[in-house]
Amino acid sequence: MHIEVISSVNEARADRFTHRTAIVIDVLRATSTMITALQAGAVSIYPVETVLEARTLQRQGYMLAGERFCRKIPGFELGNSPNDFTPEVVQGRRIVLTTTNGTRAVHKAMRADFVLSAALLNATACAKAAIELRRDVVLLCAGCHDDFALEDGLCAGLIIDRLKALSSSSVGIDDFGTAMLGLYHSSKECVAERLTASSSGKRLIKMGFGRDIESCAQLDTSGIVPKLQGDMIIVG
Ligand SMILES: O=C(O)[C@H](CS(=O)(=O)O)OP(=O)(O)O
Ligand SMILES: [Mg+2]
């Protein structure tokens, strides 16, 4: 198995995904939110790039969720805080999600044979699912506004660590992936601190979303692996 890591959406050329399994990572907060929503019983998540597309789907019974500048979009039922996606709120619902980076990243990865969503919450489950799909793997760090985001790179390193431990075949890693594996190994005793000190973490704290960082910093608390099927993300 060969593993490549793409540092941000900006670097995500379509040809990097062909014949591969793509793992999209947006720890703060979109992919953590997707995992939490599906864990809480949401039926599906429809990732869209614009607020207008989301509003159009509201008439078809979708629950609208997402953020701009970290805050809930006016008229939407939910923002991008994983803690708001409780069973009471989302069980049985079809959700449309639009966020600044994460949902854009899912769209960039759509050329892949399979598209999975990962965060710290489901890293090991996601690595296992990727191994079962028997393709080379490309990890797409969503990043922030086209730049690399530390929390996504750290999670990529964690998933590479798990892929290496669990794969029965030999594993080759590109240079950026090797660097992210090193980042994970040097951070594993202080994951929450790394998230808090990251640019995205500082921004979320400033905006009053510090509690979300605590939730997103949990390792392997979920066995849910969101998987793209057509336009929808469902439990894989
Ligand atoms: O809602 C979030 O945490 C971010 C917003 S921003 O890019 O940090 O302003 O969006 P996401 O798509 O989850 O990275
Ligand atoms: Mg992010």
XYZ file of C-alpha atoms and ligand atoms in Angstrom:
251
model
C 0.000 0.000 0.000
C 1.271 3.459 -0.877
C 0.221 6.415 1.274
C 0.330 10.054 0.212
C -0.672 13.091 2.220
C -2.005 16.294 0.647
C -1.393 19.291 2.882
C -4.486 21.351 2.025
C -7.416 21.655 -0.382
C -5.252 24.012 -2.425
C -2.916 21.121 -3.341
C -5.711 18.673 -4.175
C -5.385 18.146 -7.942
C -8.016 15.712 -9.276
C -5.425 13.240 -10.677
C -4.026 12.600 -7.190
C -7.214 10.693 -6.328
C -7.695 8.323 -9.262
C -7.837 4.612 -8.339
C -7.252 5.478 -4.669
C -9.114 5.554 -1.388
C -9.290 9.170 -0.228
C -9.447 9.938 3.475
C -10.638 13.494 4.075
C -9.539 15.016 7.401
C -10.933 18.164 9.005
C -10.462 17.664 12.746
C -11.652 21.217 13.568
C -14.430 20.669 12.905
C -16.248 19.350 9.838
C -15.244 15.678 9.804
C -15.527 15.440 13.611
C -19.040 16.803 13.186
C -19.886 14.290 10.425
C -18.772 11.367 12.621
C -20.707 12.705 15.610
C -23.861 13.287 13.545
C -23.866 9.778 12.059
C -23.053 8.299 15.475
C -26.096 10.150 16.837
C -28.357 8.526 14.253
C -28.449 10.984 11.358
C -29.342 9.055 8.186
C -27.002 10.893 5.808
C -24.965 14.040 5.311
C -25.088 15.890 2.020
C -21.910 17.993 1.738
C -22.471 21.124 -0.351
C -20.129 23.981 -1.164
C -22.465 26.978 -1.044
C -25.093 28.363 1.299
C -27.430 28.799 -1.681
C -27.274 25.084 -2.574
C -28.058 24.228 1.034
C -31.060 26.551 1.188
C -32.439 25.019 -2.033
C -32.403 21.585 -0.395
C -34.304 22.752 2.706
C -37.605 22.399 0.839
C -36.826 18.702 0.278
C -36.850 17.998 4.003
C -33.160 18.324 4.769
C -31.962 19.784 8.045
C -29.493 22.577 7.294
C -26.170 22.716 9.147
C -22.941 24.606 8.655
C -20.852 27.653 9.364
C -19.290 30.710 7.877
C -16.597 32.464 9.947
C -17.132 29.609 12.484
C -20.702 30.741 13.258
C -24.026 29.117 12.420
C -25.438 30.443 9.154
C -28.615 32.550 9.579
C -31.735 30.413 9.082
C -29.832 27.125 9.545
C -30.870 24.760 12.342
C -27.321 23.787 13.311
C -23.806 25.195 13.045
C -20.594 23.130 12.889
C -20.293 22.238 16.595
C -20.192 18.454 17.021
C -21.774 18.804 20.462
C -24.993 20.144 18.922
C -25.532 16.991 16.853
C -27.249 14.999 19.602
C -29.604 12.049 19.010
C -32.537 14.226 20.149
C -31.794 16.687 17.367
C -30.510 14.609 14.429
C -31.781 11.023 14.783
C -33.474 9.933 11.550
C -32.685 13.238 9.819
C -31.005 13.875 6.478
C -28.554 16.732 6.950
C -27.063 19.191 4.472
C -23.673 20.450 5.661
C -21.666 23.364 4.289
C -18.432 24.489 5.958
C -15.466 26.631 4.953
C -12.946 23.821 4.441
C -14.261 20.323 5.203
C -17.151 20.049 2.782
C -14.984 21.659 0.061
C -12.356 18.982 0.702
C -14.917 16.190 0.253
C -15.809 17.637 -3.158
C -12.141 17.794 -4.163
C -11.749 14.079 -3.347
C -14.741 12.862 -5.345
C -12.567 11.403 -8.146
C -11.308 8.716 -5.748
C -12.676 5.161 -5.904
C -13.753 5.562 -2.266
C -14.018 8.649 -0.045
C -13.925 8.252 3.737
C -14.056 10.984 6.390
C -11.676 10.854 9.314
C -10.855 12.744 12.476
C -9.117 11.847 15.721
C -12.438 10.387 16.881
C -12.395 7.497 14.389
C -8.739 7.230 13.273
C -8.258 3.508 13.931
C -11.674 2.532 12.539
C -10.935 4.570 9.433
C -7.510 2.965 8.954
C -9.124 -0.499 9.207
C -11.820 0.464 6.671
C -9.189 1.809 4.256
C -7.161 -1.416 4.459
C -10.285 -3.443 3.629
C -10.843 -1.340 0.497
C -7.484 -2.549 -0.947
C -6.377 0.632 -2.691
C -3.465 2.999 -2.283
C -4.468 5.747 0.128
C -4.414 9.504 -0.220
C -5.005 11.481 2.959
C -6.419 14.939 2.218
C -5.878 17.438 5.032
C -8.652 19.981 4.542
C -6.520 22.711 6.091
C -7.765 26.222 6.602
C -8.459 28.720 3.832
C -6.113 26.838 1.461
C -3.268 26.594 4.001
C -2.021 23.637 6.030
C -3.693 23.160 9.438
C -1.678 21.427 12.172
C -4.604 19.444 13.609
C -5.305 17.811 10.241
C -1.629 16.895 9.741
C -1.463 15.410 13.242
C -4.505 13.258 12.472
C -2.969 12.178 9.142
C 0.106 11.039 11.105
C -2.068 9.085 13.528
C -3.891 7.324 10.672
C -0.569 6.472 8.995
C 0.628 5.022 12.315
C -2.507 2.810 12.412
C -2.243 1.833 8.728
C 1.352 0.731 9.292
C 0.394 -1.255 12.393
C -2.662 -2.948 10.867
C -1.765 -3.539 7.216
C -0.533 -7.014 6.308
C 1.180 -5.694 3.165
C 4.213 -3.412 3.041
C 3.502 0.308 3.397
C 5.262 3.080 1.457
C 4.818 6.692 2.595
C 5.579 9.947 0.768
C 7.838 12.571 2.392
C 5.034 14.749 3.705
C 3.351 11.664 5.186
C 6.613 10.714 6.913
C 6.792 14.241 8.370
C 3.190 13.959 9.619
C 3.945 10.580 11.202
C 6.792 12.298 13.073
C 4.434 15.096 14.114
C 2.006 12.545 15.543
C 4.739 10.631 17.389
C 6.039 13.836 19.001
C 2.485 14.966 19.895
C 0.723 11.842 21.081
C 1.023 12.679 24.788
C -0.351 16.197 24.257
C -2.928 16.018 21.466
C -5.453 18.353 23.112
C -2.719 20.927 23.831
C -1.576 20.804 20.189
C -5.159 21.448 19.042
C -5.578 24.313 21.484
C -2.312 25.920 20.317
C -3.102 25.552 16.580
C -4.339 28.525 14.546
C -7.782 26.937 14.067
C -7.918 26.083 17.781
C -7.055 29.625 18.836
C -9.680 31.022 16.473
C -12.367 28.679 17.817
C -11.488 29.549 21.420
C -11.683 33.268 20.598
C -15.122 32.721 19.045
C -16.359 30.858 22.146
C -16.109 27.291 20.795
C -13.443 25.965 23.183
C -15.686 23.072 24.202
C -15.633 21.798 20.617
C -11.855 21.424 20.776
C -12.155 19.123 23.793
C -14.689 16.969 21.925
C -12.623 16.859 18.725
C -9.410 15.948 20.624
C -10.715 12.530 21.762
C -8.871 9.599 20.164
C -10.712 6.559 18.795
C -13.995 7.062 20.612
C -16.039 6.130 17.531
C -16.220 3.143 15.213
C -18.213 5.152 12.672
C -16.510 5.648 9.302
C -18.424 8.128 7.139
C -18.283 7.062 3.491
C -19.363 8.892 0.359
C -22.025 7.095 -1.646
C -23.067 9.109 -4.685
C -23.507 12.634 -3.315
C -24.256 11.520 0.255
C -22.077 10.633 3.210
C -23.432 7.649 5.093
C -22.124 5.151 7.640
C -19.624 2.979 5.710
O -16.149 25.649 11.635
C -14.924 25.459 11.623
O -14.325 24.977 12.591
C -14.097 25.875 10.385
C -14.273 27.361 10.212
S -12.808 28.238 9.817
O -12.307 27.841 8.522
O -11.826 27.866 10.874
O -13.134 29.683 9.836
O -14.570 25.217 9.227
P -14.126 23.736 8.792
O -14.668 23.515 7.402
O -14.738 22.765 9.765
O -12.625 23.731 8.814
Mg -10.901 22.815 9.782
